[in-house]
CSV table of C-alpha atoms in Angstrom, one decimal:
chain,number,residue,atom,x,y,z
G,1,MET,CA,146.4,21.4,59.0
G,2,THR,CA,145.4,18.8,56.5
G,3,ALA,CA,142.3,16.7,55.4
G,4,LEU,CA,141.0,14.0,57.3
G,5,ASP,CA,142.6,10.8,56.9
G,6,LEU,CA,140.5,8.5,54.8
G,7,SER,CA,140.7,5.8,57.6
G,8,SER,CA,138.8,8.4,59.8
G,9,PRO,CA,135.0,7.5,60.2
G,10,VAL,CA,132.6,10.2,59.0
G,11,ALA,CA,129.1,10.4,60.2
G,12,VAL,CA,126.1,12.0,58.5
G,13,VAL,CA,123.1,12.9,60.7
G,14,GLY,CA,119.8,13.3,58.7
G,15,THR,CA,119.2,11.0,55.7
G,16,GLY,CA,117.1,12.8,53.5
G,17,THR,CA,118.1,13.8,50.1
G,18,MET,CA,120.9,16.1,51.1
G,19,GLY,CA,122.3,13.7,54.0
G,20,GLN,CA,122.3,10.9,51.4
G,21,GLY,CA,124.2,13.1,49.0
G,22,ILE,CA,126.9,14.3,51.5
G,23,ALA,CA,127.2,10.7,52.9
G,24,GLN,CA,127.9,9.5,49.1
G,25,VAL,CA,130.5,12.1,48.4
G,26,ALA,CA,132.4,11.2,51.7
G,27,LEU,CA,131.8,7.3,51.1
G,28,VAL,CA,133.2,7.6,47.4
G,29,ALA,CA,136.2,9.6,48.5
G,30,GLY,CA,137.3,6.5,50.6
G,31,HIS,CA,135.9,7.2,54.2
G,32,PRO,CA,134.1,4.9,56.4
G,33,VAL,CA,130.5,6.5,56.6
G,34,ARG,CA,127.9,6.2,59.4
G,35,LEU,CA,124.4,7.1,58.8
G,36,TYR,CA,121.8,8.2,61.6
G,37,ASP,CA,118.5,9.5,61.6
G,38,ALA,CA,115.9,10.1,64.6
G,39,ALA,CA,113.2,8.5,62.6
G,40,PRO,CA,113.4,4.6,63.1
G,41,GLY,CA,114.5,2.7,60.1
G,42,LEU,CA,115.2,5.9,58.0
G,43,ALA,CA,119.1,5.3,58.2
G,44,ARG,CA,118.9,1.8,56.8
G,45,LYS,CA,116.5,3.0,53.9
G,46,ALA,CA,119.0,5.7,53.1
G,47,ALA,CA,122.0,3.3,52.9
G,48,ASP,CA,120.1,0.9,50.5
G,49,ALA,CA,119.3,4.2,48.2
G,50,ILE,CA,122.8,5.1,48.4
G,51,GLY,CA,123.8,1.5,47.4
G,52,SER,CA,121.5,1.9,44.4
G,53,ARG,CA,123.1,5.1,43.4
G,54,LEU,CA,126.6,3.5,43.6
G,55,ASP,CA,125.2,0.8,41.1
G,56,ARG,CA,124.1,3.4,38.7
G,57,LEU,CA,127.6,4.8,39.0
G,58,VAL,CA,128.9,1.4,37.9
G,59,GLN,CA,126.7,1.3,35.0
G,60,LYS,CA,127.9,4.6,33.7
G,61,GLU,CA,131.4,3.4,34.2
G,62,ARG,CA,132.2,6.0,37.0
G,63,LEU,CA,133.2,3.3,39.5
G,64,THR,CA,134.3,-0.1,39.1
G,65,ALA,CA,132.3,-3.0,40.7
G,66,ASP,CA,135.3,-3.6,43.1
G,67,GLU,CA,135.0,0.4,44.1
G,68,ARG,CA,131.4,-0.1,44.7
G,69,ASP,CA,131.7,-3.4,46.6
G,70,ALA,CA,134.4,-1.6,49.0
G,71,ALA,CA,132.3,1.6,49.4
G,72,ARG,CA,129.0,-0.4,50.4
G,73,ALA,CA,131.2,-2.3,53.0
G,74,ARG,CA,132.2,1.2,54.4
G,75,LEU,CA,128.6,2.3,54.8
G,76,THR,CA,127.0,1.6,58.2
G,77,PRO,CA,123.5,2.7,59.3
G,78,VAL,CA,123.3,3.0,63.2
G,79,ASP,CA,120.1,3.2,65.4
G,80,ASP,CA,121.5,5.4,68.2
G,81,LEU,CA,123.7,8.5,68.2
G,82,SER,CA,125.9,6.6,70.7
G,83,GLY,CA,127.0,4.5,67.4
G,84,LEU,CA,128.7,7.8,66.1
G,85,ALA,CA,131.4,7.3,69.0
G,86,GLY,CA,135.0,7.5,67.2
G,87,CYS,CA,134.0,9.6,64.4
G,88,SER,CA,136.5,12.3,63.3
G,89,LEU,CA,133.7,14.4,61.5
G,90,VAL,CA,130.0,14.7,62.1
G,91,VAL,CA,127.8,16.5,59.4
G,92,GLU,CA,124.2,17.1,60.1
G,93,ALA,CA,121.5,17.9,57.5
G,94,VAL,CA,118.5,18.0,59.7
G,95,VAL,CA,115.7,20.3,59.6
G,96,GLU,CA,116.3,24.1,59.4
G,97,ARG,CA,115.3,24.8,63.0
G,98,LEU,CA,117.7,26.5,65.4
G,99,ASP,CA,116.6,24.6,68.5
G,100,VAL,CA,116.7,21.2,66.8
G,101,LYS,CA,120.2,21.6,65.4
G,102,GLN,CA,121.4,22.8,68.9
G,103,GLU,CA,120.0,19.9,70.5
G,104,LEU,CA,121.4,17.6,68.4
G,105,PHE,CA,124.8,19.0,68.7
G,106,ARG,CA,124.7,19.3,72.4
G,107,ALA,CA,124.0,15.3,72.5
G,108,LEU,CA,126.7,14.5,70.0
G,109,GLU,CA,129.2,16.3,72.3
G,110,ASP,CA,128.3,13.5,74.7
G,111,VAL,CA,129.2,11.0,72.3
G,112,VAL,CA,132.1,12.2,70.2
G,113,ALA,CA,135.7,13.1,71.3
G,114,ASP,CA,136.5,16.7,71.8
G,115,ASP,CA,138.7,16.9,68.7
G,116,CYS,CA,136.0,15.6,66.4
G,117,LEU,CA,134.9,18.1,63.8
G,118,LEU,CA,131.3,19.0,63.9
G,119,ALA,CA,129.6,20.8,61.0
G,120,THR,CA,126.3,21.9,59.8
G,121,ASN,CA,124.9,21.8,56.3
G,122,THR,CA,122.4,24.9,57.0
G,123,SER,CA,121.7,27.0,54.3
G,124,SER,CA,119.7,29.9,56.1
G,125,LEU,CA,120.8,29.6,59.8
G,126,SER,CA,123.5,31.2,61.8
G,127,VAL,CA,126.5,29.0,62.1
G,128,THR,CA,127.6,31.1,65.3
G,129,ALA,CA,124.0,30.8,66.8
G,130,ILE,CA,124.0,26.9,66.5
G,131,GLY,CA,127.6,26.4,67.7
G,132,GLY,CA,127.0,28.9,70.5
G,133,ALA,CA,125.1,26.1,72.5
G,134,LEU,CA,128.3,23.8,72.3
G,135,ARG,CA,130.8,23.2,75.0
G,136,VAL,CA,133.5,23.3,72.5
G,137,PRO,CA,132.3,25.6,70.1
G,138,GLY,CA,135.8,26.1,68.2
G,139,ARG,CA,135.4,22.9,66.4
G,140,PHE,CA,132.2,23.9,65.1
G,141,VAL,CA,132.0,24.6,61.4
G,142,GLY,CA,129.7,24.9,58.5
G,143,LEU,CA,130.0,22.7,55.4
G,144,HIS,CA,127.3,23.9,53.0
G,145,PHE,CA,126.9,21.6,50.2
G,146,PHE,CA,124.5,22.4,47.1
G,147,ASN,CA,122.1,19.8,46.0
G,148,PRO,CA,122.7,17.5,44.4
G,149,ALA,CA,125.6,17.0,46.5
G,150,PRO,CA,127.6,14.2,44.5
G,151,LEU,CA,127.3,16.4,41.2
G,152,LEU,CA,127.6,20.3,42.2
G,153,PRO,CA,131.1,21.0,43.0
G,154,LEU,CA,130.8,23.9,45.5
G,155,VAL,CA,131.0,23.9,49.0
G,156,GLU,CA,130.9,26.8,51.4
G,157,VAL,CA,133.0,26.6,54.3
G,158,VAL,CA,131.6,28.7,56.9
G,159,SER,CA,133.6,30.0,60.0
G,160,GLY,CA,131.4,31.0,63.0
G,161,PHE,CA,132.3,33.7,65.4
G,162,ALA,CA,133.9,31.0,67.7
G,163,THR,CA,135.4,28.7,65.0
G,164,ASP,CA,139.2,27.9,65.5
G,165,VAL,CA,141.3,28.7,62.3
G,166,ASP,CA,142.6,25.0,62.6
G,167,ALA,CA,139.0,23.4,62.4
G,168,ALA,CA,138.0,25.8,59.5
G,169,THR,CA,141.3,24.7,57.6
G,170,ARG,CA,140.8,20.9,58.2
G,171,ALA,CA,137.1,21.2,56.9
G,172,TYR,CA,138.2,23.1,54.0
G,173,GLU,CA,141.0,20.8,52.8
G,174,THR,CA,138.6,17.7,53.6
G,175,ALA,CA,136.2,19.1,51.4
G,176,ARG,CA,138.7,19.8,48.7
G,177,ALA,CA,140.2,16.3,49.2
G,178,TRP,CA,136.6,15.0,48.4
G,179,GLY,CA,136.9,16.4,45.3
G,180,LYS,CA,134.7,19.5,46.0
G,181,THR,CA,135.8,23.2,45.4
G,182,PRO,CA,135.7,24.7,48.7
G,183,VAL,CA,135.4,28.8,49.5
G,184,ALA,CA,136.0,30.0,52.7
G,185,CYS,CA,133.5,32.5,54.2
G,186,ALA,CA,132.4,34.2,57.4
G,187,ASP,CA,129.3,33.6,59.1
G,188,THR,CA,126.9,36.2,57.5
G,189,PRO,CA,123.3,35.7,56.6
G,190,GLY,CA,122.8,33.6,53.2
G,191,PHE,CA,127.0,33.1,53.4
G,192,ILE,CA,128.0,33.9,49.8
G,193,VAL,CA,125.8,32.5,47.4
G,194,ASN,CA,122.3,33.0,49.2
G,195,ARG,CA,123.4,36.5,50.3
G,196,VAL,CA,124.7,37.7,46.7
G,197,ALA,CA,122.2,35.9,44.7
G,198,ARG,CA,119.2,37.6,46.1
G,199,PRO,CA,118.8,40.3,43.4
G,200,PHE,CA,118.6,37.9,40.6
G,201,TYR,CA,115.2,36.7,41.9
G,202,ALA,CA,114.1,40.1,43.4
G,203,GLU,CA,114.8,42.3,40.5
G,204,ALA,CA,113.0,39.9,38.4
G,205,PHE,CA,110.0,39.9,40.5
G,206,ALA,CA,110.3,43.7,40.9
G,207,VAL,CA,110.0,44.1,37.1
G,208,TYR,CA,106.9,41.6,36.9
G,209,GLU,CA,105.3,43.6,39.8
G,210,ALA,CA,105.8,46.8,38.0
G,211,GLN,CA,103.8,45.2,35.2
G,212,ALA,CA,106.7,45.7,32.7
G,213,ALA,CA,107.1,42.3,31.3
G,214,ASP,CA,105.7,38.8,32.1
G,215,PRO,CA,107.6,35.9,33.4
G,216,ALA,CA,108.5,34.4,30.2
G,217,THR,CA,109.9,37.3,28.6
G,218,VAL,CA,112.0,38.3,31.7
G,219,ASP,CA,113.4,34.7,32.0
G,220,ALA,CA,114.2,35.0,28.0
G,221,VAL,CA,116.0,38.1,28.5
G,222,LEU,CA,118.1,36.8,31.4
G,223,ARG,CA,119.1,33.7,29.6
G,224,GLU,CA,119.4,35.0,26.0
G,225,SER,CA,121.1,38.5,26.7
G,226,GLY,CA,122.4,38.1,30.2
G,227,GLY,CA,123.7,34.6,29.6
G,228,PHE,CA,122.4,33.3,32.7
G,229,ARG,CA,121.5,29.4,32.5
G,230,MET,CA,118.0,29.9,33.7
G,231,GLY,CA,115.6,32.9,34.2
G,232,ALA,CA,114.7,33.9,37.8
G,233,PHE,CA,111.0,32.3,37.4
G,234,GLU,CA,111.8,29.1,36.0
G,235,LEU,CA,114.7,28.4,38.5
G,236,THR,CA,112.5,29.4,41.8
G,237,ASP,CA,109.8,26.7,40.1
G,238,LEU,CA,112.6,24.3,40.1
G,239,ILE,CA,113.9,25.1,43.5
G,240,GLY,CA,110.2,25.4,45.0
G,241,GLN,CA,108.7,28.8,45.4
G,242,ASP,CA,108.2,28.1,49.4
G,243,VAL,CA,112.0,27.3,49.7
G,244,ASN,CA,113.2,30.1,47.7
G,245,GLU,CA,110.9,32.4,49.5
G,246,SER,CA,112.0,31.1,53.0
G,247,VAL,CA,115.7,31.7,52.2
G,248,THR,CA,114.8,35.3,51.0
G,249,HIS,CA,112.8,35.7,54.2
G,250,SER,CA,115.5,34.3,56.3
G,251,VAL,CA,118.3,36.6,54.9
G,252,TRP,CA,115.8,39.6,55.1
G,253,GLN,CA,114.8,39.1,58.8
G,254,ALA,CA,118.7,38.2,59.6
G,255,PHE,CA,119.6,41.7,58.2
G,256,PHE,CA,117.5,43.5,60.2
G,257,GLN,CA,114.6,43.7,57.4
G,258,ASP,CA,117.3,45.6,55.2
G,259,VAL,CA,115.2,47.0,52.2
G,260,ARG,CA,117.7,45.6,49.9
G,261,PHE,CA,116.7,42.1,50.7
G,262,ARG,CA,112.8,42.7,51.0
G,263,PRO,CA,110.9,39.6,49.7
G,264,SER,CA,108.4,39.5,46.9
G,265,LEU,CA,104.7,39.9,47.6
G,266,ALA,CA,103.9,38.5,44.3
G,267,GLN,CA,106.0,35.5,45.3
G,268,ARG,CA,104.3,35.5,48.6
G,269,ARG,CA,100.7,35.1,47.2
G,270,LEU,CA,102.1,32.3,44.7
G,271,VAL,CA,103.2,30.3,47.9
G,272,GLU,CA,100.0,31.1,49.5
G,273,SER,CA,98.1,29.8,46.7
G,274,GLY,CA,99.8,26.5,46.9
G,275,ARG,CA,101.6,27.0,43.6
G,276,LEU,CA,105.0,26.0,44.5
G,277,GLY,CA,106.5,25.1,41.4
G,278,ARG,CA,107.3,21.8,39.6
G,279,LYS,CA,106.8,19.7,42.6
G,280,THR,CA,103.0,20.8,42.7
G,281,GLY,CA,102.6,21.1,39.1
G,282,HIS,CA,102.2,24.7,39.0
G,283,GLY,CA,104.1,27.8,40.3
G,284,TRP,CA,104.9,30.9,37.8
G,285,TYR,CA,104.5,28.3,35.2
G,286,ASP,CA,102.1,25.5,34.5
G,287,HIS,CA,104.1,22.5,34.7
G,288,ARG,CA,101.3,19.9,34.3
G,289,GLU,CA,101.2,17.3,31.6
G,290,GLY,CA,100.1,18.9,28.3
G,291,ALA,CA,100.4,22.4,29.5
G,292,GLU,CA,101.7,24.8,26.8
G,293,ARG,CA,104.7,26.9,28.0
G,294,PRO,CA,104.2,30.7,27.3
G,295,ALA,CA,106.2,32.4,24.6
G,296,PRO,CA,108.2,35.4,25.6
G,297,HIS,CA,107.1,38.7,24.1
G,298,THR,CA,109.0,39.2,20.6
G,299,ALA,CA,108.5,42.0,18.5
G,300,GLU,CA,107.0,42.0,15.0
G,301,PRO,CA,109.6,42.5,12.0
G,302,ALA,CA,110.6,46.3,11.4
G,303,GLU,CA,112.8,47.9,8.8
G,304,PRO,CA,116.2,48.8,10.2
G,305,PRO,CA,117.3,52.1,9.9
G,306,ALA,CA,119.6,53.3,7.0
G,307,TYR,CA,122.4,54.7,9.2
G,308,VAL,CA,123.2,55.4,12.8
G,309,VAL,CA,125.3,58.1,14.3
G,310,ALA,CA,127.2,57.1,17.1
G,311,GLU,CA,127.9,59.4,19.9
G,312,GLY,CA,130.8,58.2,22.1
G,313,GLY,CA,132.1,54.5,21.9
G,314,LEU,CA,129.0,53.1,23.6
G,315,GLY,CA,131.0,51.9,26.7
G,316,PRO,CA,130.2,48.3,27.6
G,317,ALA,CA,128.1,47.9,24.3
G,318,ALA,CA,131.1,49.2,22.3
G,319,GLU,CA,131.1,45.7,20.1
G,320,LEU,CA,127.5,46.8,18.7
G,321,LEU,CA,129.3,49.1,16.4
G,322,ASP,CA,131.0,46.5,14.8
G,323,LEU,CA,128.1,44.3,14.6
G,324,ILE,CA,126.1,47.1,12.8
G,325,ARG,CA,128.7,47.8,10.3
G,326,GLU,CA,128.9,43.9,9.6
G,327,ALA,CA,125.0,44.2,9.1
G,328,GLY,CA,125.5,46.7,6.2
G,329,ILE,CA,124.2,49.6,8.3
G,330,GLU,CA,126.4,52.8,8.0
G,331,VAL,CA,127.9,54.0,11.4
G,332,ARG,CA,128.5,57.8,11.3
G,333,GLU,CA,130.7,59.2,14.0
G,334,ALA,CA,129.4,62.2,15.9
G,335,GLU,CA,131.9,65.0,17.0
G,336,GLU,CA,131.2,63.9,20.6
G,337,ASP,CA,133.5,61.7,22.0
G,338,GLU,CA,131.5,60.8,25.1
G,339,GLY,CA,128.3,59.0,25.7
G,340,THR,CA,126.7,55.6,25.4
G,341,ARG,CA,124.0,56.4,22.9
G,342,LEU,CA,123.4,55.9,18.9
G,343,VAL,CA,121.0,58.8,17.2
G,344,LEU,CA,118.7,57.2,14.8
G,345,PRO,CA,117.4,58.9,11.4
G,346,SER,CA,114.2,59.7,13.4
G,347,GLY,CA,116.1,62.1,15.7
G,348,GLY,CA,115.4,59.8,18.5
G,349,GLN,CA,118.1,58.2,20.5
G,350,LEU,CA,119.1,54.6,21.4
G,351,VAL,CA,120.9,54.2,24.8
G,352,LEU,CA,122.2,51.6,26.9
G,353,ALA,CA,120.4,51.2,30.3
G,354,ASP,CA,121.7,53.6,32.5
G,355,GLY,CA,119.2,53.4,35.4
G,356,GLN,CA,116.9,56.4,34.3
G,357,LEU,CA,113.6,56.2,32.8
G,358,ALA,CA,112.6,56.9,29.0
G,359,ALA,CA,109.8,58.9,30.5
G,360,GLU,CA,112.5,61.6,31.5
G,361,PHE,CA,113.6,62.3,27.9
G,362,ALA,CA,111.8,63.5,24.8
G,363,ASP,CA,112.5,60.5,22.3
G,364,VAL,CA,114.6,57.9,24.0
G,365,VAL,CA,114.5,54.0,23.8
G,366,TYR,CA,116.6,51.9,26.0
G,367,PHE,CA,118.3,48.9,25.3
G,368,ASP,CA,119.6,46.2,28.1
G,369,LEU,CA,122.8,45.1,28.9
G,370,ALA,CA,124.1,41.8,27.3
G,371,LEU,CA,127.0,39.5,28.2
G,372,ASP,CA,128.1,39.3,24.8
G,373,TYR,CA,126.4,41.3,22.2
G,374,ARG,CA,127.6,39.2,19.4
G,375,ARG,CA,126.3,36.0,20.8
G,376,ALA,CA,123.4,37.5,22.6
G,377,THR,CA,120.1,36.0,20.6
G,378,ARG,CA,117.6,38.4,22.4
G,379,ILE,CA,117.7,42.0,23.2
G,380,ALA,CA,115.3,44.0,25.5
G,381,LEU,CA,114.0,47.6,24.7
G,382,SER,CA,112.1,50.1,26.7
G,383,HIS,CA,110.5,53.2,26.1
G,384,ALA,CA,108.1,55.9,27.3
G,385,GLY,CA,104.5,56.3,26.2
G,386,HIS,CA,105.4,59.4,24.3
G,387,THR,CA,108.3,57.8,22.4
G,388,SER,CA,107.9,58.0,18.7
G,389,ALA,CA,106.6,55.3,17.1
G,390,LYS,CA,109.5,55.7,14.2
G,391,THR,CA,112.1,55.6,16.8
G,392,VAL,CA,110.8,52.7,18.3
G,393,ALA,CA,110.5,50.9,14.9
G,394,GLN,CA,114.0,52.0,13.9
G,395,ALA,CA,115.6,50.7,17.1
G,396,THR,CA,113.5,47.4,16.7
G,397,GLY,CA,114.8,46.9,13.2
G,398,LEU,CA,118.2,47.6,13.9
G,399,PHE,CA,118.6,44.7,16.4
G,400,GLN,CA,116.6,42.6,14.3
G,401,ALA,CA,119.1,43.3,11.5
G,402,LEU,CA,121.7,42.1,13.8
G,403,GLY,CA,120.0,38.8,14.2
G,404,LYS,CA,118.5,39.4,17.6
G,405,LYS,CA,114.9,38.8,18.8
G,406,VAL,CA,113.6,41.9,20.2
G,407,SER,CA,111.6,41.9,23.4
G,408,VAL,CA,110.1,45.3,24.1
G,409,ILE,CA,109.2,45.7,27.9
G,410,GLY,CA,107.8,48.6,30.1
G,411,ASP,CA,109.6,51.6,31.1
G,412,VAL,CA,111.5,50.5,34.3
G,413,PRO,CA,114.9,52.0,35.4
G,414,GLY,CA,117.7,49.8,34.7
G,415,MET,CA,115.7,47.2,32.4
G,416,ILE,CA,116.1,43.6,33.4
G,417,VAL,CA,119.9,42.3,32.9
G,418,ALA,CA,121.7,45.8,33.9
G,419,ARG,CA,119.7,46.3,37.2
G,420,THR,CA,120.3,42.5,38.2
G,421,VAL,CA,124.0,42.7,37.5
G,422,ALA,CA,124.5,45.9,39.1
G,423,ARG,CA,122.8,44.8,42.5
G,424,ILE,CA,124.6,41.5,42.3
G,425,ILE,CA,127.9,43.5,41.9
G,426,ASP,CA,127.0,46.0,44.9
G,427,LEU,CA,126.1,42.9,47.4
G,428,ALA,CA,129.3,41.0,46.3
G,429,VAL,CA,131.5,44.0,46.9
G,430,GLU,CA,129.9,44.7,50.2
G,431,ALA,CA,130.2,41.2,51.3
G,432,VAL,CA,134.2,41.4,50.4
G,433,ALA,CA,134.5,44.8,52.2
G,434,GLN,CA,132.9,43.2,55.2
G,435,GLY,CA,135.5,40.2,55.4
G,436,VAL,CA,132.8,37.6,54.4
G,437,ALA,CA,135.1,35.9,51.6
G,438,THR,CA,137.6,37.0,49.0
G,439,GLU,CA,136.7,38.5,45.7
G,440,GLU,CA,138.0,35.1,44.2
G,441,ASP,CA,136.0,33.0,46.4
G,442,VAL,CA,133.0,35.1,45.4
G,443,ASP,CA,133.4,34.7,41.9
G,444,THR,CA,133.9,31.0,42.3
G,445,ALA,CA,130.9,30.6,44.5
G,446,MET,CA,128.7,32.5,42.2
G,447,ARG,CA,129.9,30.5,39.0
G,448,LEU,CA,129.6,27.1,40.5
G,449,GLY,CA,127.0,27.6,43.2
G,450,VAL,CA,124.3,29.2,40.8
G,451,ASN,CA,125.8,28.8,37.6
G,452,TYR,CA,126.3,32.5,36.8
G,453,PRO,CA,128.2,33.2,33.4
G,454,LEU,CA,130.3,35.5,35.3
G,455,GLY,CA,131.4,36.2,39.0
G,456,PRO,CA,130.3,39.6,40.3
G,457,PHE,CA,133.9,40.9,40.1
G,458,GLU,CA,134.5,39.3,36.6
G,459,TRP,CA,131.3,41.2,35.4
G,460,SER,CA,132.8,44.6,37.1
G,461,ARG,CA,136.1,44.4,35.6
G,462,ARG,CA,134.4,43.7,32.2
G,463,LEU,CA,132.0,46.5,32.8
G,464,GLY,CA,134.3,49.1,34.7
G,465,ARG,CA,134.5,49.8,38.5
G,466,GLY,CA,132.3,52.6,38.3
G,467,TRP,CA,129.5,51.1,36.2
G,468,ALA,CA,127.4,49.5,38.7
G,469,GLY,CA,127.4,52.6,41.2
G,470,ALA,CA,126.5,55.0,38.8
G,471,LEU,CA,123.5,52.8,37.4
G,472,LEU,CA,122.4,52.2,40.9
G,473,ASP,CA,122.7,56.0,41.8
G,474,GLU,CA,120.3,56.8,38.7
G,475,MET,CA,117.9,54.3,39.9
G,476,HIS,CA,117.8,55.6,43.6
G,477,GLU,CA,117.2,58.9,42.3
G,478,VAL,CA,114.2,57.6,40.3
G,479,ASP,CA,113.2,55.3,43.1
G,480,PRO,CA,114.4,56.7,46.5
G,481,CYS,CA,113.2,53.8,48.7
G,482,GLY,CA,116.7,52.9,49.7
G,483,ARG,CA,116.6,49.5,47.8
G,484,TYR,CA,118.9,50.9,44.9
G,485,ALA,CA,120.9,53.4,47.0
G,486,PRO,CA,124.7,51.8,46.2
G,487,SER,CA,126.6,50.8,49.5
G,488,LEU,CA,129.3,52.6,50.9
G,489,ALA,CA,131.6,49.7,50.0
G,490,LEU,CA,130.7,50.0,46.4
G,491,TYR,CA,131.5,53.9,46.4
G,492,ARG,CA,135.0,53.2,47.6
G,493,TYR,CA,135.4,50.1,45.2
G,494,ALA,CA,134.7,52.5,42.3
G,495,CYS,CA,136.9,55.2,43.5
G,496,ALA,CA,139.8,52.9,44.2
G,497,THR,CA,142.6,52.6,41.5
G,498,ASP,CA,144.9,49.4,40.8
G,499,GLN,CA,147.7,51.0,42.7
G,500,ARG,CA,145.5,51.7,45.9
G,501,GLU,CA,147.7,49.5,47.9
G,502,ASP,CA,150.7,51.8,47.2
G,503,THR,CA,148.8,55.2,48.1
G,504,PRO,CA,149.7,56.3,51.7
């Protein structure tokens, strides 16, 4: 099954920001496009807005004037659903209400031919449930674009329970012909991106709710140590707290209130107060004109230790040993060849976040996971109240000697980056085990849909198959609420070998 022919008309129902974006994508690809909106006059206004954006593309030399004029000639606003007769694909981008979408598609079936692809751009509703109202549900598919649709490459092509393979393939190939990067997934709450991304927000909020770190510090650690484009607090301010919480709540409810997807009470209070982010001028941060952005907590300068004793190779943090040597600090090798810790001259230990609390040990400082310890510009440390001040100072000075800013946070298991990455890996592995998508498509979706520095399986290959499960096991031991219990899928994944297909 191949992509729709460029002569095939495409219709977009709903002319808000997303509807206009999808229409522009199809139009620039070369299709005749028809716009419809239930509100009188909005389709024509949307056509004018798209025309203005085409003008800007000419100014930026991304379109020629002739291409713009041809595209404008292919764009037709219509005042009635009957004007969509003869279309080969109809994409809806209307309000996120199941009853509204079902009613729309039932009406569309009276207008278009039975071989017309019908698609929803829903981000939170069940594709199966929407399609269940149709006379011919096999031709119904999800085409989830990301905002802004003309710029972001990812499209999740979602097959509902009744979606025919041919329909899903045609939708997939059409999205690819439009210059997008499609990923195929089954109908699951949140699809790929909004399902697997929940811990990115949830764990940041959990650290804040535990009073272990303020939003500016959490965001700085996620960016400067974890390699994420934006921190969770600044990103939800950009998305809109109401929008982000609505998606979280929808996924949580769809998974029968699974504790792993539980919404944040702190975010709920933010929404209730009307602080929705940039669009209202205030969210986690104050975005009003002249407001000063809070600075992340950064430790004062401290003296580095004269030496460290390495017990084991430090696992995922092994490159730190080279950095320490390059900084002129002596690295002494202990007799033990296992472990992920450094012993400081104080006698205290510096340990990579492993899901345990510093409070469980006599004199331990934990340091957080980094995407790349050489390039990281900030490292988070955590310790207990009884940890030696000398150990804390030497740990701080050590990382400062490596050219890193240091943020000291409260004693929370898994710290910030480590717990976030471990939970993302867990949900990704579970999604693949349940047939939602392939490992490759999950990685592609997370890189392109939310700009993660690595896909979950890329993280896992770098850290080791058993890393996420081991950290979550320890977190579950500390906090046995069920939120951090690793999935059975992750356990199987950790136990598997590269030769598992050949094992009888």
